[in-house]
């Protein structure tokens, strides 16, 4: 069992709760009020809830990785999160002119780095036998 992946799973679950309970009123509720076009309103809510689903799946993936090795799952979750980090960085710079308002990029760089560290710890504790 990997304690570091258990910690990552718990942290991602906590971030999911922050997304739902703090971000929901700030963003998702605002979408329904400020977007007059029903199609844009629906699409923004679909995307908001798709992020919620993805965050839940990330937490479950880290829980899975706590008990089973899966380099493919580490790669997929890491690449997805790094892609999200890139989006936050790109739109932070191009739309907001700064990176402070939406600092989620820090999390989506930090989690893949922590996952790679967890893999290193796992390999160090359980070296491959020749």
XYZ file of N, CA and C in Angstrom:
390
model
N 0.841 -1.181 0.000
C 0.000 0.000 0.000
C 0.888 1.248 0.000
N 0.476 2.233 -0.768
C 1.216 3.491 -0.852
C 0.484 4.576 -0.060
N 1.092 4.975 1.048
C 0.486 6.031 1.865
C 0.454 7.356 1.113
N 1.461 7.596 0.290
C 1.488 8.873 -0.434
C 0.328 8.972 -1.424
N -0.038 7.861 -2.062
C -1.200 7.905 -2.954
C -2.504 8.052 -2.165
N -2.560 7.481 -0.967
C -3.742 7.697 -0.125
C -3.892 9.176 0.215
N -2.771 9.820 0.518
C -2.799 11.258 0.807
C -3.248 12.031 -0.429
N -2.710 11.671 -1.602
C -3.113 12.352 -2.837
C -4.606 12.174 -3.098
N -5.117 10.975 -2.850
C -6.545 10.722 -3.042
C -7.380 11.596 -2.109
N -6.980 11.669 -0.845
C -7.714 12.491 0.122
C -7.643 13.972 -0.248
N -6.476 14.423 -0.684
C -6.335 15.825 -1.093
C -7.190 16.138 -2.317
N -7.205 15.224 -3.286
C -8.024 15.456 -4.477
C -9.505 15.437 -4.116
N -9.904 14.574 -3.190
C -11.297 14.570 -2.732
C -11.634 15.896 -2.051
N -10.704 16.424 -1.269
C -10.922 17.720 -0.616
C -11.040 18.835 -1.651
N -10.196 18.789 -2.670
C -10.259 19.794 -3.739
C -11.590 19.686 -4.484
N -12.074 18.470 -4.660
C -13.375 18.275 -5.295
C -14.471 18.940 -4.464
N -14.410 18.788 -3.158
C -15.394 19.439 -2.279
C -15.301 20.955 -2.374
N -14.089 21.478 -2.428
C -13.910 22.926 -2.587
C -14.523 23.373 -3.910
N -14.256 22.613 -4.969
C -14.804 22.926 -6.293
C -16.336 22.987 -6.237
N -16.937 21.980 -5.624
C -18.398 21.884 -5.601
C -19.026 22.925 -4.676
N -18.525 23.017 -3.443
C -19.223 23.815 -2.430
C -18.792 25.278 -2.377
N -17.579 25.580 -2.793
C -17.153 26.981 -2.838
C -17.202 27.525 -4.261
N -16.727 26.725 -5.202
C -16.734 27.170 -6.596
C -18.120 27.179 -7.205
N -18.968 26.242 -6.782
C -20.325 26.179 -7.315
C -21.071 27.490 -7.183
N -21.174 28.022 -5.968
C -21.868 29.311 -5.829
C -21.157 30.451 -6.562
N -19.835 30.402 -6.607
C -19.091 31.496 -7.240
C -19.191 31.452 -8.760
N -19.157 30.265 -9.339
C -19.122 30.156 -10.800
C -20.385 29.532 -11.389
N -20.703 28.305 -11.001
C -21.826 27.607 -11.636
C -23.137 28.369 -11.458
N -23.382 28.859 -10.257
C -24.610 29.632 -10.042
C -24.591 30.928 -10.850
N -23.420 31.529 -10.956
C -23.292 32.774 -11.728
C -23.555 32.533 -13.213
N -23.166 31.360 -13.718
C -23.425 31.052 -15.129
C -24.918 31.108 -15.419
N -25.724 30.552 -14.522
C -27.167 30.492 -14.774
C -27.820 31.865 -14.712
N -27.212 32.786 -13.991
C -27.773 34.131 -13.845
C -27.287 35.073 -14.943
N -26.010 35.009 -15.278
C -25.430 36.014 -16.179
C -25.484 35.640 -17.652
N -25.521 34.361 -17.968
C -25.554 33.971 -19.380
C -26.997 33.946 -19.865
N -27.312 34.836 -20.785
C -28.686 34.929 -21.280
C -28.997 33.855 -22.315
N -27.998 33.453 -23.074
C -28.184 32.442 -24.104
C -28.293 31.068 -23.435
N -29.421 30.387 -23.643
C -29.669 29.097 -22.997
C -28.635 28.053 -23.399
N -28.205 28.075 -24.663
C -27.211 27.112 -25.124
C -25.874 27.320 -24.404
N -25.435 28.577 -24.292
C -24.190 28.866 -23.569
C -24.320 28.517 -22.090
N -25.473 28.801 -21.520
C -25.712 28.492 -20.111
C -25.624 26.981 -19.886
N -26.290 26.221 -20.742
C -26.265 24.765 -20.611
C -24.854 24.220 -20.812
N -24.147 24.740 -21.825
C -22.796 24.255 -22.090
C -21.860 24.571 -20.931
N -21.975 25.756 -20.355
C -21.102 26.110 -19.232
C -21.365 25.192 -18.034
N -22.620 24.830 -17.808
C -22.939 23.929 -16.700
C -22.470 22.508 -16.977
N -22.594 22.067 -18.229
C -22.066 20.748 -18.597
C -20.562 20.703 -18.336
N -19.851 21.741 -18.776
C -18.400 21.780 -18.570
C -18.050 21.851 -17.089
N -18.805 22.634 -16.326
C -18.562 22.727 -14.883
C -18.690 21.349 -14.233
N -19.761 20.649 -14.558
C -19.987 19.345 -13.943
C -19.056 18.277 -14.515
N -18.594 18.451 -15.737
C -17.584 17.535 -16.285
C -16.290 17.638 -15.485
N -15.942 18.841 -15.084
C -14.762 19.022 -14.228
C -14.984 18.309 -12.897
N -16.183 18.420 -12.343
C -16.493 17.728 -11.091
C -16.295 16.226 -11.250
N -16.819 15.662 -12.329
C -16.660 14.231 -12.591
C -15.180 13.874 -12.716
N -14.422 14.677 -13.444
C -12.993 14.402 -13.619
C -12.254 14.451 -12.287
N -12.571 15.418 -11.445
C -11.908 15.511 -10.138
C -12.218 14.289 -9.274
N -13.468 13.830 -9.316
C -13.835 12.610 -8.584
C -13.036 11.427 -9.119
N -12.933 11.329 -10.441
C -12.178 10.221 -11.040
C -10.691 10.300 -10.704
N -10.135 11.512 -10.632
C -8.738 11.651 -10.211
C -8.558 11.125 -8.788
N -9.475 11.483 -7.891
C -9.387 11.006 -6.503
C -9.471 9.481 -6.452
N -10.382 8.903 -7.236
C -10.510 7.444 -7.280
C -9.284 6.790 -7.909
N -8.703 7.428 -8.910
C -7.491 6.890 -9.537
C -6.348 6.836 -8.530
N -6.194 7.897 -7.744
C -5.136 7.891 -6.726
C -5.409 6.836 -5.656
N -6.674 6.628 -5.317
C -7.012 5.569 -4.371
C -6.643 4.202 -4.955
N -6.961 3.982 -6.207
C -6.596 2.744 -6.896
C -5.074 2.556 -6.869
N -4.351 3.631 -7.172
C -2.888 3.560 -7.215
C -2.274 3.318 -5.838
N -3.010 3.610 -4.786
C -2.504 3.331 -3.440
C -2.345 1.829 -3.217
N -3.122 1.029 -3.950
C -3.113 -0.416 -3.733
C -2.599 -1.229 -4.920
N -2.492 -0.588 -6.079
C -2.058 -1.309 -7.282
C -1.144 -0.426 -8.114
N -0.161 -1.045 -8.708
C 0.713 -0.323 -9.638
C 0.017 -0.209 -10.986
N 0.125 0.948 -11.583
C -0.393 1.136 -12.935
C 0.298 2.345 -13.550
N 1.442 2.124 -14.202
C 2.136 3.242 -14.841
C 1.255 3.965 -15.861
N 0.366 3.213 -16.501
C -0.526 3.821 -17.489
C -1.493 4.802 -16.823
N -2.031 4.411 -15.681
C -2.957 5.294 -14.970
C -2.237 6.537 -14.449
N -1.018 6.363 -13.973
C -0.218 7.517 -13.539
C -0.003 8.461 -14.719
N 0.339 7.894 -15.877
C 0.596 8.716 -17.066
C -0.664 9.451 -17.515
N -1.783 8.748 -17.574
C -3.030 9.367 -18.040
C -3.468 10.495 -17.105
N -3.502 10.216 -15.797
C -3.943 11.257 -14.862
C -2.974 12.430 -14.864
N -1.691 12.141 -14.954
C -0.693 13.223 -14.952
C -0.800 14.079 -16.205
N -0.930 13.442 -17.362
C -1.021 14.206 -18.610
C -2.295 15.049 -18.667
N -3.405 14.493 -18.206
C -4.646 15.278 -18.166
C -4.489 16.499 -17.269
N -3.923 16.296 -16.098
C -3.769 17.417 -15.171
C -2.760 18.441 -15.685
N -1.695 17.986 -16.314
C -0.739 18.935 -16.895
C -1.389 19.719 -18.032
N -2.272 19.059 -18.783
C -3.035 19.765 -19.811
C -3.915 20.845 -19.206
N -4.575 20.521 -18.101
C -5.392 21.522 -17.411
C -4.526 22.664 -16.906
N -3.358 22.332 -16.360
C -2.439 23.383 -15.885
C -2.085 24.313 -17.035
N -1.808 23.726 -18.198
C -1.491 24.536 -19.372
C -2.628 25.465 -19.751
N -3.855 24.980 -19.660
C -5.016 25.828 -19.965
C -5.139 26.978 -18.974
N -4.976 26.692 -17.695
C -5.039 27.768 -16.691
C -3.921 28.779 -16.895
N -2.730 28.311 -17.241
C -1.617 29.229 -17.490
C -1.886 30.076 -18.734
N -2.296 29.427 -19.821
C -2.534 30.134 -21.077
C -3.624 31.196 -20.917
N -4.781 30.789 -20.376
C -5.883 31.744 -20.267
C -5.670 32.748 -19.144
N -4.910 32.379 -18.139
C -4.553 33.357 -17.118
C -3.750 34.493 -17.712
N -2.787 34.135 -18.553
C -1.940 35.158 -19.179
C -2.701 35.909 -20.267
N -3.389 35.179 -21.164
C -3.992 35.837 -22.329
C -5.311 36.546 -22.021
N -6.082 36.041 -21.059
C -7.381 36.652 -20.767
C -7.362 37.555 -19.537
N -6.572 37.176 -18.543
C -6.551 37.938 -17.291
C -5.296 38.789 -17.139
N -4.262 38.451 -17.884
C -3.008 39.190 -17.784
C -2.213 38.885 -16.526
N -2.605 37.830 -15.817
C -1.901 37.434 -14.592
C -2.293 35.998 -14.233
N -1.582 35.428 -13.264
C -1.804 34.025 -12.912
C -2.346 33.835 -11.499
N -2.716 34.910 -10.845
C -3.121 34.838 -9.443
C -4.616 34.581 -9.284
N -5.433 35.146 -10.156
C -6.886 35.032 -10.023
C -7.346 33.579 -10.092
N -6.734 32.803 -10.967
C -7.077 31.388 -11.104
C -5.806 30.552 -10.902
N -5.464 30.288 -9.640
C -4.205 29.594 -9.343
C -4.286 28.071 -9.422
N -5.350 27.547 -10.007
C -5.510 26.095 -10.066
C -4.356 25.414 -10.787
N -3.641 26.144 -11.640
C -2.508 25.565 -12.360
C -1.476 25.003 -11.391
N -1.367 25.604 -10.218
C -0.399 25.109 -9.224
C -0.766 23.690 -8.803
N -2.048 23.448 -8.564
C -2.506 22.112 -8.176
C -2.275 21.102 -9.285
N -2.568 21.515 -10.519
C -2.490 20.574 -11.627
C -1.066 20.359 -12.136
N -0.127 21.088 -11.595
C 1.290 20.759 -11.772
C 1.764 19.966 -10.556
N 1.284 20.354 -9.383
C 1.712 19.716 -8.141
C 1.308 18.258 -8.026
N 0.093 17.927 -8.412
C -0.363 16.541 -8.285
C 0.438 15.572 -9.161
N 0.678 15.868 -10.431
C 1.524 14.959 -11.211
C 2.936 14.829 -10.635
N 3.482 15.927 -10.136
C 4.815 15.855 -9.510
C 4.773 14.956 -8.280
N 3.721 15.095 -7.478
C 3.577 14.252 -6.292
C 3.359 12.789 -6.676
N 2.644 12.548 -7.772
C 2.443 11.172 -8.236
C 3.772 10.553 -8.672
N 4.578 11.322 -9.380
C 5.898 10.808 -9.776
C 6.762 10.538 -8.550
N 6.674 11.394 -7.550
C 7.399 11.176 -6.301
C 6.892 9.903 -5.617
N 5.582 9.678 -5.641
C 5.007 8.461 -5.059
C 5.524 7.220 -5.767
N 5.645 7.308 -7.086
C 6.202 6.181 -7.842
C 7.658 5.940 -7.456
N 8.418 7.014 -7.300
C 9.820 6.892 -6.898
C 9.914 6.242 -5.519
N 9.055 6.680 -4.579
C 9.049 6.074 -3.246
C 8.705 4.593 -3.317
N 7.719 4.268 -4.127
C 7.297 2.874 -4.263
C 8.438 2.028 -4.823
N 9.124 2.534 -5.839
C 10.251 1.800 -6.424
C 11.398 1.666 -5.432
N 11.599 2.684 -4.652
C 12.691 2.668 -3.672
C 12.412 1.645 -2.567
N 11.165 1.545 -2.165
C 10.790 0.600 -1.101
C 10.686 -0.832 -1.609
N 10.362 -0.980 -2.880
C 10.186 -2.312 -3.474
C 11.022 -2.430 -4.738
N 12.344 -2.510 -4.598
C 13.175 -2.581 -5.806
C 12.881 -3.848 -6.609
N 12.966 -3.692 -7.917
C 12.733 -4.835 -8.811
C 13.813 -5.881 -8.583
N 13.391 -7.132 -8.556
C 14.343 -8.228 -8.362
C 14.860 -8.687 -9.716
N 16.191 -8.941 -9.801
C 16.747 -9.386 -11.100
C 16.295 -10.764 -11.489
